[in-house]
Amino acid sequence: MKTLNAAIIGCGAIHTCHVEALRQTPGVVLRAIVDIDPDKGRALSGEYDCAFYQDYREMLCDVAIDVVHICTPHYLHKPMVLAALAAGKQVFCEKPVGMNMADIVEMRAAEKQADGRLGVCYQNRLNPTSLALRQLLSENALGRLLSINAFLTWSRTPPYYANSPWRGRYASEGGSLLINQAIHTLDLVQWFGGGVTRLKGVVDCARLEDTIDTEDTAMATLEFSGGARGLFFASNNHTRDTPLQLDIHCEQGELQLRDNTLWRVSDDKRVMIASDETPYGHSKRYWGNGHINAIRQFYDAVRSDRHSGVTGLNDAAKSLHMVEAIYRSSQLRQWVTLPE
Ligand SMILES: NC(=O)c1ccc[n+]([C@@H]2O[C@H](COP(=O)([O-])OP(=O)(O)OC[C@H]3O[C@@H](n4cnc5c(N)ncnc54)[C@H](O)[C@@H]3O)[C@@H](O)[C@H]2O)c1
């Protein structure tokens, strides 16, 4: 098996999940890291025994690098994805792949011209509970889907935004709660429900109004392509990060996701279907444990030249489209229709 050489751009909070996943992926070596902070970069390159670059464009000139992981602030995703694809690299980008749908259009054109592929980190799709839920719904195991309700309450405090000043600003984060924390939930909901056709939503900034110029709370009423309905609520104003709660109502029963466990619920009985409780190194429990699975899947796809389940640009665009639609709906106070 040919060894694949990886580089990580951006050594902040999430990069440790990528380092750990690379360590646990056979046939992969972390060859370089990139960060604009030279002290941090040099210290980490010693720890990881790899090269350090302060400028990602210099790293892209290293022909030995096969795969580039992008773990930087949102406003840098598009230029870095475009440059890495143009340099002939395989690219694995943290969510959101871009800040808006205009970014997606540019990336789509670039990907068409490129030899490499673009994968986006929606690791929660690979949680055992997500896979089981999707399978049950796609088989109509509980009859026709009637509704999906999603409830996500996390805690983001002023120091979280002060530590990384790109957060909490439209120009650099592209939003906050929706595009950063809740985008995984929007992605799962649309993936389980077979696509959202239209929505009506509201965004607000309450507790963080003196800290950020974006939103800390959002809700939306959703309609799915198969006729099912959905309710979505998310906020960064809780006092702790609680695991995503989902209620899935079908004609012949109900499924519930609670504490990272999927249950089938009927009358007074709860039967466990799947659990995500696996002790994986650096992944915080509420982020999900899927980075290792998502990154291994991406490297498998690079080796086999198949996309096989990797979340690509078109899939990643769906949740980004929902984010944009909720902002627009909130502004217009109207339903917004999404493209098929
Ligand atoms: N998949 C998940 O569950 C998950 C969880 C957390 C964060 N994320 C995503 O990961 C990305 C990074 O988030 P974070 O919380 O780690 O951010 P962070 O602010 O903690 O880290 C960003 C890092 O990028 C570096 N950086 C900034 N500009 C750079 C440049 N031009 N070149 C190289 N490095 C540069 C910074 O110095 C910093 O070390 C975001 O897209 C975020 O949404 C994903």
mmCIF file of C-alpha atoms and ligand atoms in Angstrom:
data_model
loop_
_atom_site.group_PDB
_atom_site.id
_atom_site.type_symbol
_atom_site.label_atom_id
_atom_site.label_comp_id
_atom_site.label_asym_id
_atom_site.label_seq_id
_atom_site.Cartn_x
_atom_site.Cartn_y
_atom_site.Cartn_z
ATOM 1 C CA MET A 1 0.000 0.000 0.000
ATOM 2 C CA LYS A 2 1.436 3.390 -1.031
ATOM 3 C CA THR A 3 1.960 5.735 1.909
ATOM 4 C CA LEU A 4 -0.115 8.902 1.598
ATOM 5 C CA ASN A 5 1.404 12.109 2.983
ATOM 6 C CA ALA A 6 -0.933 14.536 4.742
ATOM 7 C CA ALA A 7 -0.707 18.205 5.692
ATOM 8 C CA ILE A 8 -3.007 20.081 8.068
ATOM 9 C CA ILE A 9 -3.650 23.806 7.584
ATOM 10 C CA GLY A 10 -4.794 25.478 10.814
ATOM 11 C CA CYS A 11 -3.721 24.109 14.201
ATOM 12 C CA GLY A 12 -6.568 25.309 16.404
ATOM 13 C CA ALA A 13 -9.246 23.523 18.413
ATOM 14 C CA ILE A 14 -10.314 20.934 15.815
ATOM 15 C CA HIS A 15 -6.929 19.991 14.366
ATOM 16 C CA THR A 16 -6.194 17.496 17.182
ATOM 17 C CA CYS A 17 -9.141 15.370 15.953
ATOM 18 C CA HIS A 18 -7.463 15.250 12.519
ATOM 19 C CA VAL A 19 -4.041 14.410 14.002
ATOM 20 C CA GLU A 20 -5.558 11.580 16.049
ATOM 21 C CA ALA A 21 -7.524 10.274 13.052
ATOM 22 C CA LEU A 22 -4.378 10.305 10.871
ATOM 23 C CA ARG A 23 -2.507 8.360 13.559
ATOM 24 C CA GLN A 24 -5.230 5.738 13.444
ATOM 25 C CA THR A 25 -5.412 5.502 9.638
ATOM 26 C CA PRO A 26 -3.077 2.846 8.183
ATOM 27 C CA GLY A 27 -0.693 3.960 5.447
ATOM 28 C CA VAL A 28 -0.925 7.684 6.220
ATOM 29 C CA VAL A 29 1.807 9.992 7.546
ATOM 30 C CA LEU A 30 1.369 13.555 8.811
ATOM 31 C CA ARG A 31 4.142 15.265 6.864
ATOM 32 C CA ALA A 32 3.450 18.960 7.488
ATOM 33 C CA ILE A 33 1.391 21.416 9.477
ATOM 34 C CA VAL A 34 0.649 25.040 8.643
ATOM 35 C CA ASP A 35 -0.350 27.904 10.925
ATOM 36 C CA ILE A 36 0.143 31.654 10.898
ATOM 37 C CA ASP A 37 1.248 31.440 14.550
ATOM 38 C CA PRO A 38 4.962 30.490 14.308
ATOM 39 C CA ASP A 39 5.437 29.659 18.016
ATOM 40 C CA LYS A 40 2.498 27.294 18.080
ATOM 41 C CA GLY A 41 3.407 25.820 14.698
ATOM 42 C CA ARG A 42 7.047 25.115 15.618
ATOM 43 C CA ALA A 43 6.107 23.580 18.962
ATOM 44 C CA LEU A 44 3.499 21.319 17.370
ATOM 45 C CA SER A 45 5.763 20.296 14.476
ATOM 46 C CA GLY A 46 8.260 19.073 17.099
ATOM 47 C CA GLU A 47 5.535 17.137 18.865
ATOM 48 C CA TYR A 48 4.221 15.585 15.628
ATOM 49 C CA ASP A 49 7.684 15.133 14.054
ATOM 50 C CA CYS A 50 6.684 16.869 10.816
ATOM 51 C CA ALA A 51 7.536 20.008 8.818
ATOM 52 C CA PHE A 52 6.096 23.416 9.699
ATOM 53 C CA TYR A 53 5.053 26.141 7.244
ATOM 54 C CA GLN A 54 3.737 29.566 8.090
ATOM 55 C CA ASP A 55 2.391 30.108 4.561
ATOM 56 C CA TYR A 56 0.070 27.427 3.162
ATOM 57 C CA ARG A 57 1.061 28.305 -0.414
ATOM 58 C CA GLU A 58 4.638 27.177 0.313
ATOM 59 C CA MET A 59 3.355 23.881 1.704
ATOM 60 C CA LEU A 60 1.269 23.370 -1.469
ATOM 61 C CA CYS A 61 4.511 23.476 -3.503
ATOM 62 C CA ASP A 62 5.731 20.305 -1.756
ATOM 63 C CA VAL A 63 4.990 17.642 -4.366
ATOM 64 C CA ALA A 64 5.237 14.910 -1.747
ATOM 65 C CA ILE A 65 2.039 16.096 -0.019
ATOM 66 C CA ASP A 66 -0.920 14.071 -1.282
ATOM 67 C CA VAL A 67 -3.786 15.191 0.972
ATOM 68 C CA VAL A 68 -4.483 18.608 2.523
ATOM 69 C CA HIS A 69 -6.760 18.992 5.566
ATOM 70 C CA ILE A 70 -8.282 22.473 5.922
ATOM 71 C CA CYS A 71 -9.003 23.349 9.578
ATOM 72 C CA THR A 72 -8.963 27.144 9.385
ATOM 73 C CA PRO A 73 -11.509 29.957 9.932
ATOM 74 C CA HIS A 74 -14.460 29.805 7.542
ATOM 75 C CA TYR A 75 -13.462 32.774 5.343
ATOM 76 C CA LEU A 76 -10.252 30.942 4.420
ATOM 77 C CA HIS A 77 -11.919 27.720 3.262
ATOM 78 C CA LYS A 78 -12.694 28.867 -0.270
ATOM 79 C CA PRO A 79 -9.261 30.319 -1.156
ATOM 80 C CA MET A 80 -7.495 27.363 0.454
ATOM 81 C CA VAL A 81 -9.703 24.751 -1.250
ATOM 82 C CA LEU A 82 -9.208 26.453 -4.638
ATOM 83 C CA ALA A 83 -5.426 26.712 -4.175
ATOM 84 C CA ALA A 84 -5.080 23.120 -2.949
ATOM 85 C CA LEU A 85 -7.156 21.730 -5.842
ATOM 86 C CA ALA A 86 -5.167 23.819 -8.322
ATOM 87 C CA ALA A 87 -1.953 22.381 -6.817
ATOM 88 C CA GLY A 88 -3.236 18.873 -7.604
ATOM 89 C CA LYS A 89 -3.926 17.882 -3.976
ATOM 90 C CA GLN A 90 -6.728 15.784 -2.533
ATOM 91 C CA VAL A 91 -8.629 18.055 -0.153
ATOM 92 C CA PHE A 92 -10.477 17.283 3.068
ATOM 93 C CA CYS A 93 -12.124 20.454 4.392
ATOM 94 C CA GLU A 94 -13.791 21.085 7.729
ATOM 95 C CA LYS A 95 -17.404 22.201 7.631
ATOM 96 C CA PRO A 96 -18.753 24.530 6.357
ATOM 97 C CA VAL A 97 -16.992 24.059 3.024
ATOM 98 C CA GLY A 98 -17.630 27.729 2.224
ATOM 99 C CA MET A 99 -19.454 30.712 3.680
ATOM 100 C CA ASN A 100 -22.303 30.837 1.152
ATOM 101 C CA MET A 101 -23.671 29.354 -2.067
ATOM 102 C CA ALA A 102 -21.541 31.678 -4.218
ATOM 103 C CA ASP A 103 -18.468 29.936 -2.745
ATOM 104 C CA ILE A 104 -19.969 26.565 -3.720
ATOM 105 C CA VAL A 105 -20.362 27.656 -7.346
ATOM 106 C CA GLU A 106 -16.664 28.618 -7.567
ATOM 107 C CA MET A 107 -15.531 25.423 -5.867
ATOM 108 C CA ARG A 108 -17.688 23.265 -8.142
ATOM 109 C CA ALA A 109 -16.013 24.787 -11.185
ATOM 110 C CA ALA A 110 -12.564 24.300 -9.641
ATOM 111 C CA GLU A 111 -13.262 20.675 -8.710
ATOM 112 C CA LYS A 112 -14.309 19.915 -12.293
ATOM 113 C CA GLN A 113 -10.903 21.054 -13.539
ATOM 114 C CA ALA A 114 -8.925 19.320 -10.791
ATOM 115 C CA ASP A 115 -7.373 15.870 -10.526
ATOM 116 C CA GLY A 116 -8.003 15.725 -6.776
ATOM 117 C CA ARG A 117 -11.318 15.311 -4.993
ATOM 118 C CA LEU A 118 -12.915 17.451 -2.287
ATOM 119 C CA GLY A 119 -14.372 15.846 0.847
ATOM 120 C CA VAL A 120 -16.142 17.772 3.593
ATOM 121 C CA CYS A 121 -16.096 16.811 7.269
ATOM 122 C CA TYR A 122 -19.661 15.913 8.234
ATOM 123 C CA GLN A 123 -18.476 13.229 10.591
ATOM 124 C CA ASN A 124 -21.819 12.826 12.375
ATOM 125 C CA ARG A 125 -23.244 11.078 9.317
ATOM 126 C CA LEU A 126 -21.000 8.157 10.252
ATOM 127 C CA ASN A 127 -22.198 7.856 13.852
ATOM 128 C CA PRO A 128 -23.718 4.394 14.404
ATOM 129 C CA THR A 129 -27.003 6.093 15.407
ATOM 130 C CA SER A 130 -27.072 8.170 12.181
ATOM 131 C CA LEU A 131 -26.373 5.150 9.986
ATOM 132 C CA ALA A 132 -29.053 3.086 11.741
ATOM 133 C CA LEU A 133 -31.592 5.910 11.536
ATOM 134 C CA ARG A 134 -30.966 6.528 7.864
ATOM 135 C CA GLN A 135 -31.218 2.805 7.113
ATOM 136 C CA LEU A 136 -34.538 2.442 8.992
ATOM 137 C CA LEU A 137 -36.010 5.475 7.226
ATOM 138 C CA SER A 138 -34.798 4.483 3.776
ATOM 139 C CA GLU A 139 -36.335 1.006 4.242
ATOM 140 C CA ASN A 140 -39.595 2.531 5.517
ATOM 141 C CA ALA A 141 -39.192 0.175 8.487
ATOM 142 C CA LEU A 142 -41.659 2.203 10.578
ATOM 143 C CA GLY A 143 -43.919 3.180 7.696
ATOM 144 C CA ARG A 144 -44.054 6.591 6.084
ATOM 145 C CA LEU A 145 -42.050 9.406 7.699
ATOM 146 C CA LEU A 146 -44.358 12.071 9.190
ATOM 147 C CA SER A 147 -42.003 14.433 11.006
ATOM 148 C CA ILE A 148 -38.488 15.086 12.283
ATOM 149 C CA ASN A 149 -37.918 17.394 15.241
ATOM 150 C CA ALA A 150 -34.384 18.472 16.157
ATOM 151 C CA PHE A 151 -33.319 20.229 19.372
ATOM 152 C CA LEU A 152 -29.731 21.388 19.904
ATOM 153 C CA THR A 153 -28.650 23.464 22.899
ATOM 154 C CA TRP A 154 -24.985 24.219 23.490
ATOM 155 C CA SER A 155 -23.008 26.819 25.397
ATOM 156 C CA ARG A 156 -20.770 29.393 23.721
ATOM 157 C CA THR A 157 -19.564 32.149 26.028
ATOM 158 C CA PRO A 158 -17.768 35.481 25.370
ATOM 159 C CA PRO A 159 -14.285 33.915 25.987
ATOM 160 C CA TYR A 160 -14.935 31.360 23.211
ATOM 161 C CA TYR A 161 -15.376 34.263 20.779
ATOM 162 C CA ALA A 162 -12.507 36.307 22.291
ATOM 163 C CA ASN A 163 -10.105 33.347 21.848
ATOM 164 C CA SER A 164 -10.722 33.217 18.086
ATOM 165 C CA PRO A 165 -11.859 36.672 16.928
ATOM 166 C CA TRP A 166 -12.869 35.389 13.458
ATOM 167 C CA ARG A 167 -15.874 33.817 15.182
ATOM 168 C CA GLY A 168 -19.058 35.791 15.676
ATOM 169 C CA ARG A 169 -18.606 37.986 12.588
ATOM 170 C CA TYR A 170 -20.452 37.608 9.285
ATOM 171 C CA ALA A 171 -17.335 38.591 7.339
ATOM 172 C CA SER A 172 -15.141 35.850 8.770
ATOM 173 C CA GLU A 173 -17.478 33.147 10.133
ATOM 174 C CA GLY A 174 -20.407 33.685 7.753
ATOM 175 C CA GLY A 175 -22.859 33.559 10.694
ATOM 176 C CA SER A 176 -22.393 31.716 13.983
ATOM 177 C CA LEU A 177 -24.786 29.229 15.554
ATOM 178 C CA LEU A 178 -26.264 28.052 12.240
ATOM 179 C CA ILE A 179 -23.150 27.849 10.079
ATOM 180 C CA ASN A 180 -20.806 26.637 12.800
ATOM 181 C CA GLN A 181 -22.524 24.637 15.557
ATOM 182 C CA ALA A 182 -25.945 23.691 14.107
ATOM 183 C CA ILE A 183 -24.856 22.915 10.538
ATOM 184 C CA HIS A 184 -24.305 19.261 11.468
ATOM 185 C CA THR A 185 -27.895 19.074 12.721
ATOM 186 C CA LEU A 186 -29.253 20.727 9.577
ATOM 187 C CA ASP A 187 -27.230 18.288 7.499
ATOM 188 C CA LEU A 188 -28.494 15.226 9.383
ATOM 189 C CA VAL A 189 -32.103 16.379 9.343
ATOM 190 C CA GLN A 190 -32.107 16.953 5.573
ATOM 191 C CA TRP A 191 -30.193 13.683 4.999
ATOM 192 C CA PHE A 192 -32.638 11.631 7.089
ATOM 193 C CA GLY A 193 -35.710 13.343 5.651
ATOM 194 C CA GLY A 194 -34.687 13.004 1.996
ATOM 195 C CA GLY A 195 -34.153 16.728 1.362
ATOM 196 C CA VAL A 196 -35.847 19.913 2.565
ATOM 197 C CA THR A 197 -37.989 21.610 -0.058
ATOM 198 C CA ARG A 198 -38.934 24.785 1.822
ATOM 199 C CA LEU A 199 -38.636 26.347 5.243
ATOM 200 C CA LYS A 200 -39.660 29.300 7.348
ATOM 201 C CA GLY A 201 -37.143 30.364 9.985
ATOM 202 C CA VAL A 202 -36.117 32.999 12.483
ATOM 203 C CA VAL A 203 -32.691 33.940 13.855
ATOM 204 C CA ASP A 204 -31.964 36.037 16.906
ATOM 205 C CA CYS A 205 -29.093 37.156 19.086
ATOM 206 C CA ALA A 206 -29.971 37.203 22.780
ATOM 207 C CA ARG A 207 -27.350 36.512 25.466
ATOM 208 C CA LEU A 208 -24.405 37.131 23.111
ATOM 209 C CA GLU A 209 -25.701 40.390 21.627
ATOM 210 C CA ASP A 210 -22.809 42.386 23.118
ATOM 211 C CA THR A 211 -20.244 39.814 21.952
ATOM 212 C CA ILE A 212 -21.110 38.804 18.374
ATOM 213 C CA ASP A 213 -22.750 40.498 15.402
ATOM 214 C CA THR A 214 -24.338 37.227 14.251
ATOM 215 C CA GLU A 215 -26.967 34.851 15.734
ATOM 216 C CA ASP A 216 -26.924 32.750 18.904
ATOM 217 C CA THR A 217 -30.412 31.226 18.523
ATOM 218 C CA ALA A 218 -32.472 29.985 15.560
ATOM 219 C CA MET A 219 -35.586 28.022 14.770
ATOM 220 C CA ALA A 220 -37.254 26.820 11.606
ATOM 221 C CA THR A 221 -40.303 24.953 10.364
ATOM 222 C CA LEU A 222 -39.313 22.553 7.583
ATOM 223 C CA GLU A 223 -41.031 20.692 4.772
ATOM 224 C CA PHE A 224 -39.402 17.582 3.282
ATOM 225 C CA SER A 225 -39.639 16.325 -0.286
ATOM 226 C CA GLY A 226 -41.689 13.253 0.711
ATOM 227 C CA GLY A 227 -44.325 15.405 2.436
ATOM 228 C CA ALA A 228 -43.033 15.076 6.017
ATOM 229 C CA ARG A 229 -42.714 18.099 8.308
ATOM 230 C CA GLY A 230 -39.910 19.185 10.616
ATOM 231 C CA LEU A 231 -39.183 21.496 13.527
ATOM 232 C CA PHE A 232 -35.687 22.729 14.267
ATOM 233 C CA PHE A 233 -34.494 24.673 17.304
ATOM 234 C CA ALA A 234 -30.892 25.490 18.213
ATOM 235 C CA SER A 235 -29.202 27.868 20.623
ATOM 236 C CA ASN A 236 -25.725 28.583 21.966
ATOM 237 C CA ASN A 237 -27.262 30.037 25.138
ATOM 238 C CA HIS A 238 -27.513 26.869 27.213
ATOM 239 C CA THR A 239 -25.227 26.436 30.255
ATOM 240 C CA ARG A 240 -23.587 23.294 28.843
ATOM 241 C CA ASP A 241 -23.297 21.325 25.588
ATOM 242 C CA THR A 242 -25.988 18.683 25.439
ATOM 243 C CA PRO A 243 -26.108 15.929 22.804
ATOM 244 C CA LEU A 244 -28.490 16.458 19.899
ATOM 245 C CA GLN A 245 -32.084 15.380 20.568
ATOM 246 C CA LEU A 246 -34.143 14.046 17.674
ATOM 247 C CA ASP A 247 -37.750 12.861 17.516
ATOM 248 C CA ILE A 248 -38.708 10.995 14.386
ATOM 249 C CA HIS A 249 -42.393 10.252 13.991
ATOM 250 C CA CYS A 250 -43.438 7.639 11.426
ATOM 251 C CA GLU A 251 -46.827 6.110 10.651
ATOM 252 C CA GLN A 252 -46.001 2.963 12.617
ATOM 253 C CA GLY A 253 -43.890 4.263 15.452
ATOM 254 C CA GLU A 254 -41.388 6.704 16.793
ATOM 255 C CA LEU A 255 -37.607 6.902 17.056
ATOM 256 C CA GLN A 256 -35.777 9.056 19.569
ATOM 257 C CA LEU A 257 -32.135 10.106 19.787
ATOM 258 C CA ARG A 258 -31.184 10.877 23.390
ATOM 259 C CA ASP A 259 -27.697 11.000 24.945
ATOM 260 C CA ASN A 260 -26.162 9.661 21.705
ATOM 261 C CA THR A 261 -28.416 6.590 21.789
ATOM 262 C CA LEU A 262 -31.130 5.778 19.271
ATOM 263 C CA TRP A 263 -34.322 4.259 20.711
ATOM 264 C CA ARG A 264 -37.449 2.848 19.128
ATOM 265 C CA VAL A 265 -40.335 3.998 21.274
ATOM 266 C CA SER A 266 -43.770 2.469 21.381
ATOM 267 C CA ASP A 267 -46.409 3.042 24.101
ATOM 268 C CA ASP A 268 -44.482 2.456 27.352
ATOM 269 C CA LYS A 269 -41.532 0.528 25.856
ATOM 270 C CA ARG A 270 -38.095 1.780 24.680
ATOM 271 C CA VAL A 271 -35.859 -0.547 22.671
ATOM 272 C CA MET A 272 -32.244 0.486 22.026
ATOM 273 C CA ILE A 273 -31.306 0.445 18.312
ATOM 274 C CA ALA A 274 -27.760 1.904 18.299
ATOM 275 C CA SER A 275 -25.323 3.874 20.443
ATOM 276 C CA ASP A 276 -22.428 6.230 19.650
ATOM 277 C CA GLU A 277 -20.731 5.699 22.997
ATOM 278 C CA THR A 278 -17.244 4.691 21.861
ATOM 279 C CA PRO A 279 -14.229 6.148 23.677
ATOM 280 C CA TYR A 280 -12.296 7.924 20.873
ATOM 281 C CA GLY A 281 -9.421 10.153 21.998
ATOM 282 C CA HIS A 282 -9.874 13.830 21.344
ATOM 283 C CA SER A 283 -13.415 14.078 19.989
ATOM 284 C CA LYS A 284 -15.623 15.927 22.401
ATOM 285 C CA ARG A 285 -18.746 13.917 23.124
ATOM 286 C CA TYR A 286 -21.136 16.539 21.764
ATOM 287 C CA TRP A 287 -19.151 16.953 18.502
ATOM 288 C CA GLY A 288 -19.671 13.265 17.835
ATOM 289 C CA ASN A 289 -16.948 10.658 17.529
ATOM 290 C CA GLY A 290 -16.842 10.405 13.786
ATOM 291 C CA HIS A 291 -13.618 12.177 12.701
ATOM 292 C CA ILE A 292 -11.673 8.932 12.594
ATOM 293 C CA ASN A 293 -14.346 7.226 10.495
ATOM 294 C CA ALA A 294 -14.814 10.211 8.172
ATOM 295 C CA ILE A 295 -11.072 10.646 7.599
ATOM 296 C CA ARG A 296 -10.472 6.934 7.044
ATOM 297 C CA GLN A 297 -13.347 6.879 4.570
ATOM 298 C CA PHE A 298 -11.827 9.822 2.692
ATOM 299 C CA TYR A 299 -8.415 8.097 2.434
ATOM 300 C CA ASP A 300 -10.124 4.888 1.254
ATOM 301 C CA ALA A 301 -11.819 6.925 -1.473
ATOM 302 C CA VAL A 302 -8.492 8.527 -2.470
ATOM 303 C CA ARG A 303 -6.892 5.092 -2.774
ATOM 304 C CA SER A 304 -9.751 3.393 -4.570
ATOM 305 C CA ASP A 305 -10.729 6.369 -6.723
ATOM 306 C CA ARG A 306 -14.346 5.922 -5.621
ATOM 307 C CA HIS A 307 -16.439 8.438 -3.707
ATOM 308 C CA SER A 308 -18.141 5.660 -1.645
ATOM 309 C CA GLY A 309 -20.099 7.656 0.922
ATOM 310 C CA VAL A 310 -17.678 10.586 1.301
ATOM 311 C CA THR A 311 -19.597 13.833 1.825
ATOM 312 C CA GLY A 312 -18.698 15.803 -1.295
ATOM 313 C CA LEU A 313 -19.451 19.328 -2.401
ATOM 314 C CA ASN A 314 -23.030 18.718 -3.560
ATOM 315 C CA ASP A 315 -23.974 17.039 -0.293
ATOM 316 C CA ALA A 316 -22.219 19.707 1.764
ATOM 317 C CA ALA A 317 -24.059 22.405 -0.180
ATOM 318 C CA LYS A 318 -27.451 21.230 1.110
ATOM 319 C CA SER A 319 -26.963 22.299 4.738
ATOM 320 C CA LEU A 320 -25.244 25.502 3.635
ATOM 321 C CA HIS A 321 -28.274 26.233 1.499
ATOM 322 C CA MET A 322 -30.514 25.699 4.539
ATOM 323 C CA VAL A 323 -28.390 28.138 6.551
ATOM 324 C CA GLU A 324 -28.781 30.782 3.842
ATOM 325 C CA ALA A 325 -32.508 30.053 3.537
ATOM 326 C CA ILE A 326 -33.072 30.485 7.296
ATOM 327 C CA TYR A 327 -31.260 33.837 7.248
ATOM 328 C CA ARG A 328 -33.281 34.963 4.235
ATOM 329 C CA SER A 329 -36.575 33.736 5.649
ATOM 330 C CA SER A 330 -35.881 35.511 8.936
ATOM 331 C CA GLN A 331 -35.181 38.739 7.085
ATOM 332 C CA LEU A 332 -38.199 38.498 4.761
ATOM 333 C CA ARG A 333 -40.515 36.800 7.290
ATOM 334 C CA GLN A 334 -41.542 34.456 4.476
ATOM 335 C CA TRP A 335 -41.224 30.822 3.423
ATOM 336 C CA VAL A 336 -38.132 30.176 1.309
ATOM 337 C CA THR A 337 -38.007 27.406 -1.304
ATOM 338 C CA LEU A 338 -34.830 25.341 -1.684
ATOM 339 C CA PRO A 339 -33.615 23.846 -4.966
ATOM 340 C CA GLU A 340 -33.955 20.048 -5.470
HETATM 341 N N1 LIG B 1 -16.422 18.932 12.464
HETATM 342 C C1 LIG B 1 -16.625 19.460 13.657
HETATM 343 O O1 LIG B 1 -17.361 18.941 14.478
HETATM 344 C C2 LIG B 1 -15.921 20.736 14.021
HETATM 345 C C3 LIG B 1 -15.758 21.119 15.356
HETATM 346 C C4 LIG B 1 -15.068 22.306 15.625
HETATM 347 C C5 LIG B 1 -14.611 23.120 14.585
HETATM 348 N N2 LIG B 1 -14.839 22.723 13.295
HETATM 349 C C6 LIG B 1 -14.410 23.555 12.159
HETATM 350 O O2 LIG B 1 -12.988 23.583 12.113
HETATM 351 C C7 LIG B 1 -12.536 24.818 11.558
HETATM 352 C C8 LIG B 1 -11.553 25.466 12.526
HETATM 353 O O3 LIG B 1 -12.219 25.720 13.734
HETATM 354 P P1 LIG B 1 -11.416 25.822 15.114
HETATM 355 O O4 LIG B 1 -12.462 25.861 16.164
HETATM 356 O O5 LIG B 1 -10.356 24.798 15.173
HETATM 357 O O6 LIG B 1 -10.770 27.290 14.949
HETATM 358 P P2 LIG B 1 -9.579 27.937 15.800
HETATM 359 O O7 LIG B 1 -9.791 29.400 15.777
HETATM 360 O O8 LIG B 1 -9.461 27.239 17.113
HETATM 361 O O9 LIG B 1 -8.291 27.553 14.956
HETATM 362 C C9 LIG B 1 -8.028 28.096 13.680
HETATM 363 C C10 LIG B 1 -6.530 27.951 13.435
HETATM 364 O O10 LIG B 1 -6.258 28.391 12.100
HETATM 365 C C11 LIG B 1 -5.069 29.184 12.146
HETATM 366 N N3 LIG B 1 -5.035 30.091 10.989
HETATM 367 C C12 LIG B 1 -5.696 31.261 10.816
HETATM 368 N N4 LIG B 1 -5.378 31.797 9.613
HETATM 369 C C13 LIG B 1 -4.517 30.928 9.007
HETATM 370 C C14 LIG B 1 -3.831 30.930 7.772
HETATM 371 N N5 LIG B 1 -3.962 31.915 6.874
HETATM 372 N N6 LIG B 1 -3.007 29.886 7.507
HETATM 373 C C15 LIG B 1 -2.838 28.866 8.391
HETATM 374 N N7 LIG B 1 -3.466 28.824 9.596
HETATM 375 C C16 LIG B 1 -4.296 29.843 9.896
HETATM 376 C C17 LIG B 1 -5.153 29.925 13.474
HETATM 377 O O11 LIG B 1 -3.906 30.433 13.893
HETATM 378 C C18 LIG B 1 -5.679 28.819 14.373
HETATM 379 O O12 LIG B 1 -4.619 28.045 14.918
HETATM 380 C C19 LIG B 1 -13.804 25.634 11.301
HETATM 381 O O13 LIG B 1 -14.214 25.426 9.986
HETATM 382 C C20 LIG B 1 -14.822 25.020 12.249
HETATM 383 O O14 LIG B 1 -16.166 25.202 11.844
HETATM 384 C C21 LIG B 1 -15.446 21.554 13.003
#
